[in-house]
PDB file of C-alpha atoms and ligand atoms in Angstrom:
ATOM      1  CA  UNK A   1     -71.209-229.711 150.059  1.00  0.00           C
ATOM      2  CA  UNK A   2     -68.254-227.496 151.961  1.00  0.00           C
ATOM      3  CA  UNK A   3     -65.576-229.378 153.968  1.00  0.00           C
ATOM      4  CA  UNK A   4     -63.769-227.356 156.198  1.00  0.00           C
ATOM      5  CA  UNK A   5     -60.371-227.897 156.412  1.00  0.00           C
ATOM      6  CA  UNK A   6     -57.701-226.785 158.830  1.00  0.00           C
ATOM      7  CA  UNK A   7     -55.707-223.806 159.206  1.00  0.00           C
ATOM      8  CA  UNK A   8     -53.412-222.913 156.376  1.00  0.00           C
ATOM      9  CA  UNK A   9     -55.788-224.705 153.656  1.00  0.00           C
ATOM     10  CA  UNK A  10     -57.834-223.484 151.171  1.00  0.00           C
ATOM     11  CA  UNK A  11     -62.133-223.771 150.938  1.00  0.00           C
ATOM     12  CA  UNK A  12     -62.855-226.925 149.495  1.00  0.00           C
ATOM     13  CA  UNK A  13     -65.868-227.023 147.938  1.00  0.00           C
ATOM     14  CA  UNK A  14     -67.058-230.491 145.745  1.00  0.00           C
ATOM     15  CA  UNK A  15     -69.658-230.097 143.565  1.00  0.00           C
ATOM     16  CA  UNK A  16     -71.879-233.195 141.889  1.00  0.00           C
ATOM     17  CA  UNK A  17     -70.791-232.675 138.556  1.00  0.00           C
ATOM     18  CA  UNK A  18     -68.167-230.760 136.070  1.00  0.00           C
ATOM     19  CA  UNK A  19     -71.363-228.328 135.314  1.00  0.00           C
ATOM     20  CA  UNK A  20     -71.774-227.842 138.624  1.00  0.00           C
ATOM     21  CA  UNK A  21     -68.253-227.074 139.346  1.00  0.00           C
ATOM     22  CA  UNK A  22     -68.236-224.623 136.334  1.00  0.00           C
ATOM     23  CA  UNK A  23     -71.740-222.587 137.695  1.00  0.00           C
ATOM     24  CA  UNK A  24     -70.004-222.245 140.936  1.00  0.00           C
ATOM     25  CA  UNK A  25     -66.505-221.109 139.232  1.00  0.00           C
ATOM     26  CA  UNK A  26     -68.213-218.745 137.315  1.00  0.00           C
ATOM     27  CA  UNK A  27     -70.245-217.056 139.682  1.00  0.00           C
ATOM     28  CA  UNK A  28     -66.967-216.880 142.304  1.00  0.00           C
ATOM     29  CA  UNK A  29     -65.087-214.595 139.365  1.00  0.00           C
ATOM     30  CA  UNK A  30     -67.872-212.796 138.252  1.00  0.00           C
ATOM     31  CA  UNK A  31     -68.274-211.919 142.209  1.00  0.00           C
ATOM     32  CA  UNK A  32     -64.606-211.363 142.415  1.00  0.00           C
ATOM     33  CA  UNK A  33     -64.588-208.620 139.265  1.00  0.00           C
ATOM     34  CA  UNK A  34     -67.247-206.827 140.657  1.00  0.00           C
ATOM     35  CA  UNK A  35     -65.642-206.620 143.501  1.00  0.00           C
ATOM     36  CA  UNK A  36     -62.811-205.496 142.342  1.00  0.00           C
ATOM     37  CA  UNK A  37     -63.965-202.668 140.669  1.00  0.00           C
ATOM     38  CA  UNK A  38     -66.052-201.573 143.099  1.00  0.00           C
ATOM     39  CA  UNK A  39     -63.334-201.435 144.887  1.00  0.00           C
ATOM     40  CA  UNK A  40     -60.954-199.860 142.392  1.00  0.00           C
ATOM     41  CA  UNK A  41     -62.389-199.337 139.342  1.00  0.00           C
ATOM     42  CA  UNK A  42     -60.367-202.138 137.443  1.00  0.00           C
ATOM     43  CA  UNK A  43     -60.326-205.795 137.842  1.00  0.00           C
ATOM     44  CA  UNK A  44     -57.066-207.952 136.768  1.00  0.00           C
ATOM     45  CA  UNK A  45     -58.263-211.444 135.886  1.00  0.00           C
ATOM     46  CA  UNK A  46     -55.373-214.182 135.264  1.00  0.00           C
ATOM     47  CA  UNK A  47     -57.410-216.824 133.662  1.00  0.00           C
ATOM     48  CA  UNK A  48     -55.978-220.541 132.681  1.00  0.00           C
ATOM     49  CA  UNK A  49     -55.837-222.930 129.522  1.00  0.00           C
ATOM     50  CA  UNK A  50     -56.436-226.510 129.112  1.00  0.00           C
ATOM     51  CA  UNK A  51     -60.728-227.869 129.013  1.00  0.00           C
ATOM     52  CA  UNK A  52     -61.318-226.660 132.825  1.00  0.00           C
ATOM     53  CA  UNK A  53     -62.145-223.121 131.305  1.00  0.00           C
ATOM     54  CA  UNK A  54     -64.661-223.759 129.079  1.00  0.00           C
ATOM     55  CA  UNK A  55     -67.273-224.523 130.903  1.00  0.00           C
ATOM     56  CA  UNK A  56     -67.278-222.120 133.236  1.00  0.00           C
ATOM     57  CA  UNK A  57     -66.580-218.914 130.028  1.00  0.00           C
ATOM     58  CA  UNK A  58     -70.045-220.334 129.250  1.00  0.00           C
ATOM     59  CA  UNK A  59     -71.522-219.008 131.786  1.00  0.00           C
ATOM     60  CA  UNK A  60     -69.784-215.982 131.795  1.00  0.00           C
ATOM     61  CA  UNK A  61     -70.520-215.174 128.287  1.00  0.00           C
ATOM     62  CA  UNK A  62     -74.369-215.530 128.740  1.00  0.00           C
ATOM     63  CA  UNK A  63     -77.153-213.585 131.065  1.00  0.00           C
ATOM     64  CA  UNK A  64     -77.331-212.977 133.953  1.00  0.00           C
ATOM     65  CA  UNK A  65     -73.195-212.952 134.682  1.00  0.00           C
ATOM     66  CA  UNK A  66     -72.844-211.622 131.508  1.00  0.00           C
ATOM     67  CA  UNK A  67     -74.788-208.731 132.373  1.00  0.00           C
ATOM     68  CA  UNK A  68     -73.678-208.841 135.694  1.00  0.00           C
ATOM     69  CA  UNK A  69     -69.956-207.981 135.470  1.00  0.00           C
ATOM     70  CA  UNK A  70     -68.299-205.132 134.703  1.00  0.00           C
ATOM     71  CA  UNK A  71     -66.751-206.010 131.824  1.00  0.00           C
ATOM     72  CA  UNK A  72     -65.352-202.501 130.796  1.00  0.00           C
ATOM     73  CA  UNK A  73     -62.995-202.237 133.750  1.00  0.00           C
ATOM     74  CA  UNK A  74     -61.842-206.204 133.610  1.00  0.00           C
ATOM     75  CA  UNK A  75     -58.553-206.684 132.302  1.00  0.00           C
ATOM     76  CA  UNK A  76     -57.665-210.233 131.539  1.00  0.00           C
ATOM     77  CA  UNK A  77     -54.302-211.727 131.282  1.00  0.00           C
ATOM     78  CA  UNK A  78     -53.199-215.096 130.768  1.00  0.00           C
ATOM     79  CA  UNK A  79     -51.113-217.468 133.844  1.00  0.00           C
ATOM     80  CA  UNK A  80     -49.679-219.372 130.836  1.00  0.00           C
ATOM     81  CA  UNK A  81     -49.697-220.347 127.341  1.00  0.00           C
ATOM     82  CA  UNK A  82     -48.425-223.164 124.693  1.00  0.00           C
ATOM     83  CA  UNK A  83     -46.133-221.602 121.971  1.00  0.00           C
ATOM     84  CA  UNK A  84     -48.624-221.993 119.343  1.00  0.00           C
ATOM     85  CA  UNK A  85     -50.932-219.466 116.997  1.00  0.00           C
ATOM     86  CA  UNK A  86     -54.141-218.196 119.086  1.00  0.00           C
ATOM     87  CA  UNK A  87     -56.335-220.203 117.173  1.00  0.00           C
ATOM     88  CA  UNK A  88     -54.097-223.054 117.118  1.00  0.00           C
ATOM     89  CA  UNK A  89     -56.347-226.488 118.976  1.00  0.00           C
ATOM     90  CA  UNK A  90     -53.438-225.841 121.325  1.00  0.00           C
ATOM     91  CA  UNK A  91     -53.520-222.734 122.592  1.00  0.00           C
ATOM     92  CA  UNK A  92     -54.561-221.297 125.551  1.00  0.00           C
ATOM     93  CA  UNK A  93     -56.659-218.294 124.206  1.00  0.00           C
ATOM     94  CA  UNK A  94     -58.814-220.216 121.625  1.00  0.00           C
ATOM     95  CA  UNK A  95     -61.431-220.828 124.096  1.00  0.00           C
ATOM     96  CA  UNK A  96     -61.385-217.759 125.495  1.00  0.00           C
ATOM     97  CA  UNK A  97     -62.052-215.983 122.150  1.00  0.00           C
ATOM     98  CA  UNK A  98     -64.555-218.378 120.641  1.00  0.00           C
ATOM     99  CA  UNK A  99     -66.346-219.736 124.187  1.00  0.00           C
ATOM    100  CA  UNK A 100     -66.135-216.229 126.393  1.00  0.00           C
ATOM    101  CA  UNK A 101     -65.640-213.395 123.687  1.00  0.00           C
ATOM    102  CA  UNK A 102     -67.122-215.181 121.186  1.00  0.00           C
ATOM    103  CA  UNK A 103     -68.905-212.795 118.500  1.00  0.00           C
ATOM    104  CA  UNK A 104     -67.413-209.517 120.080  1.00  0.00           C
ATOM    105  CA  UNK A 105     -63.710-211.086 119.589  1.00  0.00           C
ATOM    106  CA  UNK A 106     -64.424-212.469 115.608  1.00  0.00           C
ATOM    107  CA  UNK A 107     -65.970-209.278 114.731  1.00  0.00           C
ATOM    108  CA  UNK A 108     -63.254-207.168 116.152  1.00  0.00           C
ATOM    109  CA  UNK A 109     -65.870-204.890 118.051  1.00  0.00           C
ATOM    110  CA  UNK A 110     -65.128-206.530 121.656  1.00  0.00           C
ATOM    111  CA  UNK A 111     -66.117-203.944 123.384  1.00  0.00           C
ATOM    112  CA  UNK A 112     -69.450-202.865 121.854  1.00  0.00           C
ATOM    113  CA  UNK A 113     -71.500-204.652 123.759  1.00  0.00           C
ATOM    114  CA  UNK A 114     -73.853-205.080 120.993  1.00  0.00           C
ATOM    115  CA  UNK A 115     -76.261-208.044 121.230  1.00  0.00           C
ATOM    116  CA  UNK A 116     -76.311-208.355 117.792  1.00  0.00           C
ATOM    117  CA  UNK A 117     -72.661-208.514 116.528  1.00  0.00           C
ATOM    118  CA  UNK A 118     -71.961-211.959 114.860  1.00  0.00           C
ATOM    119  CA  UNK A 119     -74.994-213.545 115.855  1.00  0.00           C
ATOM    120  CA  UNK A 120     -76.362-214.269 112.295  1.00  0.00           C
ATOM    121  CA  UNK A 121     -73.013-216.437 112.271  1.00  0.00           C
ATOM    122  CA  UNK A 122     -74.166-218.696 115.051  1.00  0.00           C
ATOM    123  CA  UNK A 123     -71.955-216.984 117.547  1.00  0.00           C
ATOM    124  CA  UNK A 124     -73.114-215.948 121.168  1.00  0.00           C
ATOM    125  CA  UNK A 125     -72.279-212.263 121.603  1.00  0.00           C
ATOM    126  CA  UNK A 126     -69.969-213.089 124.336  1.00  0.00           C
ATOM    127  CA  UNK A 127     -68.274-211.112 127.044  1.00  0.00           C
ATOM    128  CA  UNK A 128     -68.223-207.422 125.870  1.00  0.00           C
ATOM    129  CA  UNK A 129     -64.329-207.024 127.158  1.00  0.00           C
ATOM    130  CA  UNK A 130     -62.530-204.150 125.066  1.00  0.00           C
ATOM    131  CA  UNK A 131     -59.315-205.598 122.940  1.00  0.00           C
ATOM    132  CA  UNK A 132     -57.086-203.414 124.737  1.00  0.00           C
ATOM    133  CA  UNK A 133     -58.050-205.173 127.778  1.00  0.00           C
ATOM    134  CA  UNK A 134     -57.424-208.696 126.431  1.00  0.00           C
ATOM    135  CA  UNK A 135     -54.094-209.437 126.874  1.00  0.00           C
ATOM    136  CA  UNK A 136     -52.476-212.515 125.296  1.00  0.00           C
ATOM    137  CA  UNK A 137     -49.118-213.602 125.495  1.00  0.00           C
ATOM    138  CA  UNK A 138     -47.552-212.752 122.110  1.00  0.00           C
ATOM    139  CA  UNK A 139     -47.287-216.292 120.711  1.00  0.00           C
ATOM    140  CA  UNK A 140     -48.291-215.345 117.376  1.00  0.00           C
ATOM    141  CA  UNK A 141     -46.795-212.054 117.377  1.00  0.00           C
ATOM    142  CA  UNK A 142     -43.351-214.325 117.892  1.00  0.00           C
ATOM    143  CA  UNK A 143     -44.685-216.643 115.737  1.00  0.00           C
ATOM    144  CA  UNK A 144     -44.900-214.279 113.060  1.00  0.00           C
ATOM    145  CA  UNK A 145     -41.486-212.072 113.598  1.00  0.00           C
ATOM    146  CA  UNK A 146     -39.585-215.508 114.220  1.00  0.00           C
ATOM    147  CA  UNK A 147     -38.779-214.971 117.853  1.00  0.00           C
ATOM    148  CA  UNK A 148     -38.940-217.641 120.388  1.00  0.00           C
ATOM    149  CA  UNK A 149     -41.229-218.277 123.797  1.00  0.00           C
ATOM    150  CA  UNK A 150     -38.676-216.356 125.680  1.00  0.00           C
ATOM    151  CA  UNK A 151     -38.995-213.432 123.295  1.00  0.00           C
ATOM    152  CA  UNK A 152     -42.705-213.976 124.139  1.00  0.00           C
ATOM    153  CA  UNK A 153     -42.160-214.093 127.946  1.00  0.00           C
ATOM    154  CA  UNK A 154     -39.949-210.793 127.593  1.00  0.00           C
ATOM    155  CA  UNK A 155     -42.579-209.366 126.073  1.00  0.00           C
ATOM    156  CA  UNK A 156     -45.155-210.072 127.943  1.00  0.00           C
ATOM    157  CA  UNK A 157     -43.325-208.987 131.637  1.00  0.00           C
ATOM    158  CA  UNK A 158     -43.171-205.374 129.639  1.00  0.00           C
ATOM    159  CA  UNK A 159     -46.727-205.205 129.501  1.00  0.00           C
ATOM    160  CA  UNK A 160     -47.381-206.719 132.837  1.00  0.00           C
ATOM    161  CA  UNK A 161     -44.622-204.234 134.312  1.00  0.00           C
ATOM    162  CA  UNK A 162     -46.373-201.355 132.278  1.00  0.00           C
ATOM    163  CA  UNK A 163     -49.725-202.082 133.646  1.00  0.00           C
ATOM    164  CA  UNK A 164     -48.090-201.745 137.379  1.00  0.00           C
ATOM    165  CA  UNK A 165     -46.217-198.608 136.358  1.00  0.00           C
ATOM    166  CA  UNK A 166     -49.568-196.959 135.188  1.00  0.00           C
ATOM    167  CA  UNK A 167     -50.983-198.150 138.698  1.00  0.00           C
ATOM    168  CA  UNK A 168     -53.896-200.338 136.904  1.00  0.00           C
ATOM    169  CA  UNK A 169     -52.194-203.696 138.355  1.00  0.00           C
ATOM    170  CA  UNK A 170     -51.343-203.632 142.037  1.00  0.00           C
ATOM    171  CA  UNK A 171     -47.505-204.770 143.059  1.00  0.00           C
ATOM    172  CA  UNK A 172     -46.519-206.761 146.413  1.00  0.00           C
ATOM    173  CA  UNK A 173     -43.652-208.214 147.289  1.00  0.00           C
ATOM    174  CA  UNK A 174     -42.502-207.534 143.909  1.00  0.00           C
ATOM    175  CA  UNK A 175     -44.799-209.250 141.972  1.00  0.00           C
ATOM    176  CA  UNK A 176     -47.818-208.684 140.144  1.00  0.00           C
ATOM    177  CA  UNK A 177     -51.321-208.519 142.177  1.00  0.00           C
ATOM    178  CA  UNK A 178     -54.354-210.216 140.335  1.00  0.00           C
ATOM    179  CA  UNK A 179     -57.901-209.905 141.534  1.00  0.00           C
ATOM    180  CA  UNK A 180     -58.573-213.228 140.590  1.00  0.00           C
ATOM    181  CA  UNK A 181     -56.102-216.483 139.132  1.00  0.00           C
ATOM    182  CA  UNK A 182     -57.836-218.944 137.998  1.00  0.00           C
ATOM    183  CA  UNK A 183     -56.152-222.417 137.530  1.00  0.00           C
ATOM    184  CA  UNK A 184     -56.615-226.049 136.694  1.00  0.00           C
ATOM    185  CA  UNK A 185     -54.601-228.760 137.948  1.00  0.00           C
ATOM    186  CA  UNK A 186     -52.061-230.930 135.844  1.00  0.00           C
ATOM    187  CA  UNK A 187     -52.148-234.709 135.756  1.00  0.00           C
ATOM    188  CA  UNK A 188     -48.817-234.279 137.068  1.00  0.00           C
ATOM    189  CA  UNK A 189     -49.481-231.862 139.971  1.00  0.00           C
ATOM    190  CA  UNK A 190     -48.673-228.915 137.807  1.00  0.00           C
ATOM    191  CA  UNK A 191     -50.207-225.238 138.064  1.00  0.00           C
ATOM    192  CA  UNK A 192     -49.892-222.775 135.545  1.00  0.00           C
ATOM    193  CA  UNK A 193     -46.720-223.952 133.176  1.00  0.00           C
ATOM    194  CA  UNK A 194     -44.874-224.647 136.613  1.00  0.00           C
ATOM    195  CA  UNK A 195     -44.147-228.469 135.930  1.00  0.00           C
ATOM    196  CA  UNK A 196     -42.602-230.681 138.950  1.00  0.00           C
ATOM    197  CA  UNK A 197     -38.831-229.383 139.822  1.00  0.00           C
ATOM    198  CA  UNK A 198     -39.861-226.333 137.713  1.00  0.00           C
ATOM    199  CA  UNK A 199     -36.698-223.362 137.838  1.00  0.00           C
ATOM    200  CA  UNK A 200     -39.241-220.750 137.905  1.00  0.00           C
ATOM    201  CA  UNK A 201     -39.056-220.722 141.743  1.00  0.00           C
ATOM    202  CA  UNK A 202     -35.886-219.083 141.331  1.00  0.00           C
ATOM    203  CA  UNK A 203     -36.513-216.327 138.435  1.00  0.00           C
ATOM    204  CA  UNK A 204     -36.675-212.718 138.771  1.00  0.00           C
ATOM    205  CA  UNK A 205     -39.022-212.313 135.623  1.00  0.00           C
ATOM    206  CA  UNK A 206     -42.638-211.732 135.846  1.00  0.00           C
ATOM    207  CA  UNK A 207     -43.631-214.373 132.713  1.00  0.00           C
ATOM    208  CA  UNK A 208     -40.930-216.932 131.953  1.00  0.00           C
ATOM    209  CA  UNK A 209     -40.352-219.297 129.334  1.00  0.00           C
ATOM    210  CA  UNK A 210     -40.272-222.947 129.799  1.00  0.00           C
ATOM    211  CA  UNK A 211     -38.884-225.688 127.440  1.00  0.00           C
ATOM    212  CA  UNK A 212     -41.753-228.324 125.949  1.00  0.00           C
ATOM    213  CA  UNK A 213     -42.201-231.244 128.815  1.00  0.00           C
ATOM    214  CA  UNK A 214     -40.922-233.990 127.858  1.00  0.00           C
ATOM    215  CA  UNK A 215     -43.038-236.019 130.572  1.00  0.00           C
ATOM    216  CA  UNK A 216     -46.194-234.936 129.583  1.00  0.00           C
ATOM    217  CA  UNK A 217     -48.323-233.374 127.008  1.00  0.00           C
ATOM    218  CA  UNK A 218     -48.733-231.225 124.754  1.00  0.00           C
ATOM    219  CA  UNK A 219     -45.015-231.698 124.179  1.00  0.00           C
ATOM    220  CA  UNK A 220     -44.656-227.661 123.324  1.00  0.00           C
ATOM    221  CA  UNK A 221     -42.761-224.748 124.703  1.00  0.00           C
ATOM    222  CA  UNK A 222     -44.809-222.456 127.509  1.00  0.00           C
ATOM    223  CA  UNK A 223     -44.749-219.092 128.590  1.00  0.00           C
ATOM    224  CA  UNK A 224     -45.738-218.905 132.645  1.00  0.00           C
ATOM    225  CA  UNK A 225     -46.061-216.395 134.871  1.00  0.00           C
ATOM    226  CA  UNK A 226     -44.281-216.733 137.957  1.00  0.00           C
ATOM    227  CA  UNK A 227     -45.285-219.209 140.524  1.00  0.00           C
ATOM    228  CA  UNK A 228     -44.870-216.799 143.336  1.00  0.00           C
ATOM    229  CA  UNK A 229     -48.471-214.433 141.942  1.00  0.00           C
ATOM    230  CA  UNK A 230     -50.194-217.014 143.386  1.00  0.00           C
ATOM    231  CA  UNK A 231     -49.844-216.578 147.075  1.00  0.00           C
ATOM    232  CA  UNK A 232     -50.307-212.544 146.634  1.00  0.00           C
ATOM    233  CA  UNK A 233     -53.494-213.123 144.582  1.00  0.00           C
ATOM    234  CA  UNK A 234     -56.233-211.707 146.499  1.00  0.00           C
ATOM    235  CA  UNK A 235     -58.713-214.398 144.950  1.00  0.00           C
ATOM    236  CA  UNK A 236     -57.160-217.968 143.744  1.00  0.00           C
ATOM    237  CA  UNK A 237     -59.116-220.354 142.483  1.00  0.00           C
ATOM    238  CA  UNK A 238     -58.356-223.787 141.541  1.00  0.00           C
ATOM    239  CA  UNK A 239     -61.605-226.001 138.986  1.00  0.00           C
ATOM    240  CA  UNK A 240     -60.192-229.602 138.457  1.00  0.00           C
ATOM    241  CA  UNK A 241     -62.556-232.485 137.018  1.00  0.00           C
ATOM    242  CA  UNK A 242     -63.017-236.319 136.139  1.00  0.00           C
ATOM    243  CA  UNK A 243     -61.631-239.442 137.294  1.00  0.00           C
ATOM    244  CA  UNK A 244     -58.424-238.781 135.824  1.00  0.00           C
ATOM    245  CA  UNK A 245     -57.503-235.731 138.024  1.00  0.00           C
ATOM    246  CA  UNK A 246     -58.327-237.916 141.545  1.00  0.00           C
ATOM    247  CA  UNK A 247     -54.480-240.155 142.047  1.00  0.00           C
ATOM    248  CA  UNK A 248     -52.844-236.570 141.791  1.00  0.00           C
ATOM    249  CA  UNK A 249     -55.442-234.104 144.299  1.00  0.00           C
ATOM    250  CA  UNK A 250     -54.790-236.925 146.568  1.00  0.00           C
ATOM    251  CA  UNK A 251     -51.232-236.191 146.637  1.00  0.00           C
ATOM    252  CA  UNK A 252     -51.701-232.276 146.140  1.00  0.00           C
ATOM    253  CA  UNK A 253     -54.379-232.004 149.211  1.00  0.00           C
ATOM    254  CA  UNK A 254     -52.739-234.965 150.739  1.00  0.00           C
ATOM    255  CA  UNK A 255     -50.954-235.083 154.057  1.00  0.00           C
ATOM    256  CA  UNK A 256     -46.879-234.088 152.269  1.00  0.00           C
ATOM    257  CA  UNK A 257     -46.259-230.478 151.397  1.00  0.00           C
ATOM    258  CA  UNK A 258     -43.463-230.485 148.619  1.00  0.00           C
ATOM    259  CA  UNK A 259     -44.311-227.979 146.253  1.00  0.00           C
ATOM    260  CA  UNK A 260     -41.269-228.912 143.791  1.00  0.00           C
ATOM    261  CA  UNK A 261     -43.005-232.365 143.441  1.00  0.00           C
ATOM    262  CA  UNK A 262     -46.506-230.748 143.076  1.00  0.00           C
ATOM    263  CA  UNK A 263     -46.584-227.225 141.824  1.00  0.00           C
ATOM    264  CA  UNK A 264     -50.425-227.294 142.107  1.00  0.00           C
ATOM    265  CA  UNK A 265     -49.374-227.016 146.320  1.00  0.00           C
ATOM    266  CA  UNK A 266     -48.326-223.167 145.831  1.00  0.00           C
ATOM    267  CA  UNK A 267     -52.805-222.522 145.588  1.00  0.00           C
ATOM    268  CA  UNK A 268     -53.582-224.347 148.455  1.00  0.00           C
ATOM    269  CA  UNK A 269     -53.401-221.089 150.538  1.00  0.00           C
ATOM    270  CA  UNK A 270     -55.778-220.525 153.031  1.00  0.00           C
ATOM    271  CA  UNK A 271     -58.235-218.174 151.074  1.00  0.00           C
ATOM    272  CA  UNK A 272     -57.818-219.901 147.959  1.00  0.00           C
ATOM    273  CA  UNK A 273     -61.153-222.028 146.758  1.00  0.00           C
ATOM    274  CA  UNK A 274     -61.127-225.195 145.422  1.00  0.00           C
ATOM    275  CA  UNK A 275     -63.634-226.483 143.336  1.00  0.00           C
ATOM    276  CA  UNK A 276     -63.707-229.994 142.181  1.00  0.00           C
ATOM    277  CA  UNK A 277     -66.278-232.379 141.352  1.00  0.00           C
ATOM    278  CA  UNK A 278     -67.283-235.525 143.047  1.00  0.00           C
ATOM    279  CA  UNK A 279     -65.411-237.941 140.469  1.00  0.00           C
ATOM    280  CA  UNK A 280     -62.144-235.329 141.085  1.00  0.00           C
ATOM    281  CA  UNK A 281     -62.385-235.558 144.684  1.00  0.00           C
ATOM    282  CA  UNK A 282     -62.910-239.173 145.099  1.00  0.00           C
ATOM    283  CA  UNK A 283     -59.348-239.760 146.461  1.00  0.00           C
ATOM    284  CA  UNK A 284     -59.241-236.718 148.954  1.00  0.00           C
ATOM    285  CA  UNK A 285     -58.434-238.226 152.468  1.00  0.00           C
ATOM    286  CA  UNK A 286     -60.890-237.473 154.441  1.00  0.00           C
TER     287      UNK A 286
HETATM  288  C1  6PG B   1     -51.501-225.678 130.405  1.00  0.00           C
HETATM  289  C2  6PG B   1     -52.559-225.286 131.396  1.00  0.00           C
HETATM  290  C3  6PG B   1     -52.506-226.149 132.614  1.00  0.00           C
HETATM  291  C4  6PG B   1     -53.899-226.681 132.801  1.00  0.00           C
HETATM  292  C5  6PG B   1     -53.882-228.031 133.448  1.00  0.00           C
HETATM  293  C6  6PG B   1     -55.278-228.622 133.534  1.00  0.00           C
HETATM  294  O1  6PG B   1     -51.283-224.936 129.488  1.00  0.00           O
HETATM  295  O2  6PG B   1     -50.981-226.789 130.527  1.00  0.00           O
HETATM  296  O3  6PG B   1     -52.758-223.977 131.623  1.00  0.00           O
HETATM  297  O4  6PG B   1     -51.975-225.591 133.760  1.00  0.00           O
HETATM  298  O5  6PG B   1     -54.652-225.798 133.539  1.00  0.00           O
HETATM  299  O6  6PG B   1     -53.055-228.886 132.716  1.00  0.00           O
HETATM  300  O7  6PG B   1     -55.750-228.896 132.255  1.00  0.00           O
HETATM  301  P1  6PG B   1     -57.228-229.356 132.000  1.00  0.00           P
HETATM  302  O8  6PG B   1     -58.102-228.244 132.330  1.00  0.00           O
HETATM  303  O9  6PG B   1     -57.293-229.682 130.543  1.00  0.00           O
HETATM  304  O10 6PG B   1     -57.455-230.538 132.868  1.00  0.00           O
END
C-alpha cells in the first residue's frame, strides 16, 4: 500500500509486517547498488545499527539479491556506532558481520565469493564484500590503543575524506555523497547518533563523537556521521517497526517540523522512502 504525500515529503510506503518491510528494504538497496555502479562503477552504502537491519541483511546475504548485487564495487560505511568491541551485543557491526557477511567475514576471505567458505560451521556464505571495502568505525582499534570515541570519529573522517580525495566517494556541499543511507528511527525521534538538541548541526567534521545519552539507551558513547549527509544522499531510506515506534512517527511525519526535537525529520526529504509496517504506522495522521 503507497500513500502519497505532499510536496516536500518522502514515499511512504507501509508494509503488513516487519518481514515485509525488510523484503522491500532489501530489494530498494540492492536496486540502489546496482545502480550505482552502473552508473559509476562503485557504490557507497551508509548502513545503520540497532534490530531494523537484520532483517533486511537476510535477504541480502541470500539468492537472488545476493547474486544480484555487485558486491565487488559496494563500499559500506557505517552512519553511526556505540563505543564498544565489534562483536560486542552492542555494537553496530555485529550484525552486519554475522547476519550479512556472515561466513566470508569469520573466515577472513570476504571477498571470495566462495559458496563454500564456513558453511560446515553453520554459517550462510554471506555477502561476498572485500574487507577493504568494509569500513567500520575504529571502536576496537580505540578500544585497543586506549583512545576515546572522538579519537574514533577523527579517524574515521580521515578515511571518509580519503575515499573523496581518491574520487571513490562523491562530495557536495562539503559533505560526503552516499548512494544509499539507510536508517532506523529512535524511540526518541533520533536518526543516526543525532539525539534531540544534538550539537552536530553545528560541526565541521564528517563523523563526530557524541557523549552516552543519558535519556535513553544503550547509555554508551557514539560516533555519528554528520546529520547534514542525509539531505545530499542520493537514496535515503528510513525501516522502522512495532508498536513501540508508532507515538514518535506520529510526531516525526506529523504536522510540526522541528528537527532539533526530532532528528529523524532531517530524512523526510522528498525522495527519501519510508518503510514502516502496519503496527509502526498506526499513529500516522492520515
Ligand atoms: C543507534 C542506531 C539508531 C537506530 C535506532 C533504531 O546506534 O542507536 O543506529 O539510530 O537505528 O535507534 O533502532 P532499532 O532498529 O533497534 O529500532
Amino acid at each position: 500500500m503507497i500513500h502519497a504525500r505532499g510536496p516536500g515529503e518522502p514515499e511512504l510506503i507501509v508494509a503488513a509486517d516487519p518481514a515485509a518491510a525488510a523484503e522491500l528494504a532489501a530489494r530498494r538497496i540492492a536496486d540502489a547498488l546496482e545502480r550505482a555502479t552502473a552508473r559509476r562503477g562503485r557504490a557507497d552504502w551508509a548502513t545503520t545499527g540497532g534490530s531494523t537491519p537484520i532483517g533486511i541483511y537476510r535477504h541480502l546475504a541470500v539468492a537472488p539479491l545476493r547474486d544480484a548485487v555487485p558486491w565487488r564495487s559496494v563500499q559500506l560505511w557505517w552512519g553511526d556506532d556505540r563505543f564498544v568491541g565489534r562483536d560486542h551485543p552492542l555494537s553496530n557491526v555485529i550484525a552486519a558481520d554475522q547476519v550479512l557477511l556472515g561466513a566470508a567475514a569469520f573466515s577472513g576471505q570476504s571477498g571470495a565469493g566462495d559458496s563454500g567458505v564456513g558453511v560446515a560451521a553453520g554459517l550462510e556464505p554471506g555477502a561476498p564484500l572485500p574487507v577493504a571495502n568494509v569500513h567500520a568505525i575504529p571502536m576496537a582499534e580505540a578500544i585497543g590503543d586506549g583512545y576515546g570515541p572522538a579519537w574514533a570519529a577523527a579517524r574515521y573522517d580521515g578515511e571518509l575524506r580519503a575515499a573523496a580525495a581518491s574520487g571513490g566517494l562523491g562530495v557536495r556541499d562539503g559533505l560526503p555523497v552516499f548512494d544509499v543511507v539507510l536508517l532506523g528511527v529512535g524511540g526518541d525521534g533520533h536518526v543516526l547518533s543525532v539525539f534531540p538538541d544534538s550539537t552536530a548541526w553545528e560541526a565541521e567534521a564528517w563523523a563526530l563523537d557524541v557523549p552516552p545519552p543519558t535519556h535513553i539507551g544503550p547509555h554508551v558513547a557514539r560516533v555519528t556521521l554528520h546529520p547534514g549527509i542525509l539531505a545530499v544522499a542520493l537514496e535515503v531510506l528510513v525501516v522502522a517497526h512495532g508498536a513501540t515506534k508508532a507515538a514518535v512517527l506520529a510526531d516525526v511525519l506529523g504536522p510540526t517540523r522541528d528537527v532539533r526535537r526530532w532528528p529523524a525529520q532531517a530524512a523526510r526529504l522528498a525522495g527519501a522512502t519510508w518503510i514502516l509496517d502496519a503496527a509502526a504506522a498506526a499513529g500516522l495522521h492520515r
